[in-house]
PDB file of C-alpha atoms in Angstrom:
ATOM      1  CA  UNK A  37       3.068 -17.600   6.525  1.00  0.00           C
ATOM      2  CA  UNK A  38       4.717 -14.638   4.794  1.00  0.00           C
ATOM      3  CA  UNK A  39       7.212 -12.473   6.621  1.00  0.00           C
ATOM      4  CA  UNK A  40       5.123  -9.336   6.171  1.00  0.00           C
ATOM      5  CA  UNK A  41       2.028 -10.975   7.627  1.00  0.00           C
ATOM      6  CA  UNK A  42       4.107 -12.190  10.580  1.00  0.00           C
ATOM      7  CA  UNK A  43       5.360  -8.647  11.096  1.00  0.00           C
ATOM      8  CA  UNK A  44       1.810  -7.289  10.996  1.00  0.00           C
ATOM      9  CA  UNK A  45       0.673  -9.803  13.605  1.00  0.00           C
ATOM     10  CA  UNK A  46       3.662  -9.062  15.848  1.00  0.00           C
ATOM     11  CA  UNK A  47       3.036  -5.322  15.550  1.00  0.00           C
ATOM     12  CA  UNK A  48      -0.647  -5.901  16.337  1.00  0.00           C
ATOM     13  CA  UNK A  49       0.338  -7.582  19.597  1.00  0.00           C
ATOM     14  CA  UNK A  50       2.828  -4.808  20.415  1.00  0.00           C
ATOM     15  CA  UNK A  51       0.292  -2.049  19.746  1.00  0.00           C
ATOM     16  CA  UNK A  52      -2.298  -3.889  21.841  1.00  0.00           C
ATOM     17  CA  UNK A  53       0.134  -4.059  24.756  1.00  0.00           C
ATOM     18  CA  UNK A  54       1.234  -0.452  24.211  1.00  0.00           C
ATOM     19  CA  UNK A  55      -2.385   0.756  23.963  1.00  0.00           C
ATOM     20  CA  UNK A  56      -1.688   2.560  20.683  1.00  0.00           C
ATOM     21  CA  UNK A  57      -5.252   2.901  19.394  1.00  0.00           C
ATOM     22  CA  UNK A  58      -4.469   4.285  15.918  1.00  0.00           C
ATOM     23  CA  UNK A  59      -1.854   1.638  15.146  1.00  0.00           C
ATOM     24  CA  UNK A  60      -4.052  -1.111  16.606  1.00  0.00           C
ATOM     25  CA  UNK A  61      -7.083  -0.064  14.556  1.00  0.00           C
ATOM     26  CA  UNK A  62      -5.034   0.278  11.372  1.00  0.00           C
ATOM     27  CA  UNK A  63      -3.218  -3.049  11.679  1.00  0.00           C
ATOM     28  CA  UNK A  64      -6.481  -4.851  12.452  1.00  0.00           C
ATOM     29  CA  UNK A  65      -7.999  -3.320   9.325  1.00  0.00           C
ATOM     30  CA  UNK A  66      -4.944  -4.291   7.260  1.00  0.00           C
ATOM     31  CA  UNK A  67      -5.008  -7.890   8.497  1.00  0.00           C
ATOM     32  CA  UNK A  68      -8.740  -8.069   7.787  1.00  0.00           C
ATOM     33  CA  UNK A  69      -8.133  -6.850   4.224  1.00  0.00           C
ATOM     34  CA  UNK A  70      -5.378  -9.454   3.795  1.00  0.00           C
ATOM     35  CA  UNK A  71      -7.673 -12.204   5.112  1.00  0.00           C
ATOM     36  CA  UNK A  72     -10.470 -11.138   2.755  1.00  0.00           C
ATOM     37  CA  UNK A  73      -8.061 -11.287  -0.159  1.00  0.00           C
ATOM     38  CA  UNK A  74      -6.836 -14.719   0.924  1.00  0.00           C
ATOM     39  CA  UNK A  75     -10.327 -16.230   0.894  1.00  0.00           C
ATOM     40  CA  UNK A  76     -11.542 -14.458  -2.244  1.00  0.00           C
ATOM     41  CA  UNK A  77     -11.832 -16.568  -5.343  1.00  0.00           C
ATOM     42  CA  UNK A  78     -12.652 -20.232  -5.668  1.00  0.00           C
ATOM     43  CA  UNK A  79     -10.036 -21.452  -3.169  1.00  0.00           C
ATOM     44  CA  UNK A  80      -8.451 -19.879  -0.136  1.00  0.00           C
ATOM     45  CA  UNK A  81      -4.725 -19.380  -0.412  1.00  0.00           C
ATOM     46  CA  UNK A  82      -1.775 -17.870   1.422  1.00  0.00           C
ATOM     47  CA  UNK A  83      -0.726 -14.493   0.017  1.00  0.00           C
ATOM     48  CA  UNK A  84       2.891 -13.748  -0.818  1.00  0.00           C
ATOM     49  CA  UNK A  85       4.629 -10.642   0.487  1.00  0.00           C
ATOM     50  CA  UNK A  86       4.192  -8.950  -2.916  1.00  0.00           C
ATOM     51  CA  UNK A  87       0.453  -9.627  -2.865  1.00  0.00           C
ATOM     52  CA  UNK A  88       0.194  -8.302   0.697  1.00  0.00           C
ATOM     53  CA  UNK A  89       2.036  -5.140  -0.383  1.00  0.00           C
ATOM     54  CA  UNK A  90      -0.559  -4.688  -3.155  1.00  0.00           C
ATOM     55  CA  UNK A  91      -3.390  -5.036  -0.615  1.00  0.00           C
ATOM     56  CA  UNK A  92      -1.733  -2.548   1.740  1.00  0.00           C
ATOM     57  CA  UNK A  93      -1.120  -0.127  -1.144  1.00  0.00           C
ATOM     58  CA  UNK A  94      -4.800  -0.303  -2.024  1.00  0.00           C
ATOM     59  CA  UNK A  95      -5.776   0.351   1.606  1.00  0.00           C
ATOM     60  CA  UNK A  96      -3.367   3.308   1.840  1.00  0.00           C
ATOM     61  CA  UNK A  97      -4.903   4.766  -1.324  1.00  0.00           C
ATOM     62  CA  UNK A  98      -8.370   4.419   0.214  1.00  0.00           C
ATOM     63  CA  UNK A  99      -7.187   6.347   3.273  1.00  0.00           C
ATOM     64  CA  UNK A 100      -5.668   9.100   1.128  1.00  0.00           C
ATOM     65  CA  UNK A 101      -8.879   9.473  -0.898  1.00  0.00           C
ATOM     66  CA  UNK A 102     -11.079   9.421   2.215  1.00  0.00           C
ATOM     67  CA  UNK A 103      -8.910  12.090   3.853  1.00  0.00           C
ATOM     68  CA  UNK A 104      -9.304  14.288   0.784  1.00  0.00           C
ATOM     69  CA  UNK A 105     -13.084  13.794   0.811  1.00  0.00           C
ATOM     70  CA  UNK A 106     -13.307  14.616   4.528  1.00  0.00           C
ATOM     71  CA  UNK A 107     -11.118  17.698   4.070  1.00  0.00           C
ATOM     72  CA  UNK A 108     -13.316  18.943   1.212  1.00  0.00           C
ATOM     73  CA  UNK A 109     -16.388  18.420   3.389  1.00  0.00           C
ATOM     74  CA  UNK A 110     -14.843  20.478   6.199  1.00  0.00           C
ATOM     75  CA  UNK A 111     -14.367  17.525   8.561  1.00  0.00           C
ATOM     76  CA  UNK A 112     -10.734  17.997   9.513  1.00  0.00           C
ATOM     77  CA  UNK A 113     -10.768  15.580  12.479  1.00  0.00           C
ATOM     78  CA  UNK A 114     -11.848  12.639  10.333  1.00  0.00           C
ATOM     79  CA  UNK A 115      -9.394  13.680   7.608  1.00  0.00           C
ATOM     80  CA  UNK A 116      -6.569  13.666  10.130  1.00  0.00           C
ATOM     81  CA  UNK A 117      -7.617  10.226  11.415  1.00  0.00           C
ATOM     82  CA  UNK A 118      -7.465   8.854   7.858  1.00  0.00           C
ATOM     83  CA  UNK A 119      -4.030  10.423   7.319  1.00  0.00           C
ATOM     84  CA  UNK A 120      -2.797   8.882  10.584  1.00  0.00           C
ATOM     85  CA  UNK A 121      -3.943   5.450   9.393  1.00  0.00           C
ATOM     86  CA  UNK A 122      -2.280   6.028   6.024  1.00  0.00           C
ATOM     87  CA  UNK A 123       0.999   6.872   7.779  1.00  0.00           C
ATOM     88  CA  UNK A 124       0.871   3.572   9.686  1.00  0.00           C
ATOM     89  CA  UNK A 125       0.197   1.627   6.478  1.00  0.00           C
ATOM     90  CA  UNK A 126       3.064   3.320   4.652  1.00  0.00           C
ATOM     91  CA  UNK A 127       5.494   1.929   7.238  1.00  0.00           C
ATOM     92  CA  UNK A 128       4.854  -1.513   5.711  1.00  0.00           C
ATOM     93  CA  UNK A 129       5.167  -0.393   2.080  1.00  0.00           C
ATOM     94  CA  UNK A 130       8.404  -0.098   0.090  1.00  0.00           C
ATOM     95  CA  UNK A 131       9.922   3.379  -0.179  1.00  0.00           C
ATOM     96  CA  UNK A 132       8.510   5.404  -3.052  1.00  0.00           C
ATOM     97  CA  UNK A 133      10.789   6.425  -5.915  1.00  0.00           C
ATOM     98  CA  UNK A 134      11.675  10.094  -6.283  1.00  0.00           C
ATOM     99  CA  UNK A 135      10.817  11.906  -9.507  1.00  0.00           C
ATOM    100  CA  UNK A 136      14.477  11.842 -10.563  1.00  0.00           C
ATOM    101  CA  UNK A 137      14.799   8.087  -9.967  1.00  0.00           C
ATOM    102  CA  UNK A 138      11.593   7.431 -11.901  1.00  0.00           C
ATOM    103  CA  UNK A 139      12.727   9.661 -14.772  1.00  0.00           C
ATOM    104  CA  UNK A 140      16.045   7.775 -14.912  1.00  0.00           C
ATOM    105  CA  UNK A 141      14.206   4.429 -15.108  1.00  0.00           C
ATOM    106  CA  UNK A 142      11.973   5.731 -17.895  1.00  0.00           C
ATOM    107  CA  UNK A 143      14.944   7.167 -19.817  1.00  0.00           C
ATOM    108  CA  UNK A 144      16.751   3.832 -19.519  1.00  0.00           C
ATOM    109  CA  UNK A 145      13.669   1.981 -20.759  1.00  0.00           C
ATOM    110  CA  UNK A 146      13.325   4.331 -23.729  1.00  0.00           C
ATOM    111  CA  UNK A 147      16.954   3.745 -24.665  1.00  0.00           C
ATOM    112  CA  UNK A 148      16.568  -0.015 -24.137  1.00  0.00           C
ATOM    113  CA  UNK A 149      13.465  -0.363 -26.305  1.00  0.00           C
ATOM    114  CA  UNK A 150      14.508   2.219 -28.900  1.00  0.00           C
ATOM    115  CA  UNK A 151      11.098   3.861 -28.566  1.00  0.00           C
ATOM    116  CA  UNK A 152      10.370   7.082 -30.396  1.00  0.00           C
ATOM    117  CA  UNK A 153       7.183   9.083 -30.129  1.00  0.00           C
ATOM    118  CA  UNK A 154       4.024   8.643 -28.097  1.00  0.00           C
ATOM    119  CA  UNK A 155       2.876   5.579 -30.065  1.00  0.00           C
ATOM    120  CA  UNK A 156       5.666   3.543 -28.412  1.00  0.00           C
ATOM    121  CA  UNK A 157       4.497   4.302 -24.868  1.00  0.00           C
ATOM    122  CA  UNK A 158       3.184   0.736 -24.452  1.00  0.00           C
ATOM    123  CA  UNK A 159       6.646  -0.719 -25.047  1.00  0.00           C
ATOM    124  CA  UNK A 160       8.199   1.642 -22.519  1.00  0.00           C
ATOM    125  CA  UNK A 161       5.498   0.942 -19.916  1.00  0.00           C
ATOM    126  CA  UNK A 162       6.028  -2.793 -20.393  1.00  0.00           C
ATOM    127  CA  UNK A 163       9.725  -2.353 -19.658  1.00  0.00           C
ATOM    128  CA  UNK A 164       9.306   0.072 -16.710  1.00  0.00           C
ATOM    129  CA  UNK A 165       6.427  -1.571 -14.766  1.00  0.00           C
ATOM    130  CA  UNK A 166       8.367  -4.612 -13.481  1.00  0.00           C
ATOM    131  CA  UNK A 167      11.211  -2.388 -12.296  1.00  0.00           C
ATOM    132  CA  UNK A 168       8.916   0.054 -10.501  1.00  0.00           C
ATOM    133  CA  UNK A 169       6.609  -2.572  -8.896  1.00  0.00           C
ATOM    134  CA  UNK A 170       4.341  -0.271  -6.882  1.00  0.00           C
ATOM    135  CA  UNK A 171       7.012   2.219  -5.839  1.00  0.00           C
ATOM    136  CA  UNK A 172       5.848   5.078  -8.051  1.00  0.00           C
TER     137      UNK A 172
END
């Protein structure tokens, strides 16, 4: 079992004992999403930590979008609940890059590939994506 999944299960037990409803609900949802991803496809498989991070990133994005929709509909309580769940999920995700760090990576990739002009954006993206890996 991956280390991140072990951590999620341990935190689930701790939040159950500590009666932390938001954390408990969020971690249960995250583990359910991981389990769904593991059994999707032709064969069930064990997800790696990187794949679990992708699932958690997707779930955090869902929470962010739902919070925005609730806020626009004037339902601030539900929006806050979604933001609370997103905050719990972000504890398991890698730290996001700042704008300056991202700009430095892009500048380095441009220099590395010798790209010039917008038509070379594909080359730069190909060089930057592995370095960023879900942190932007």
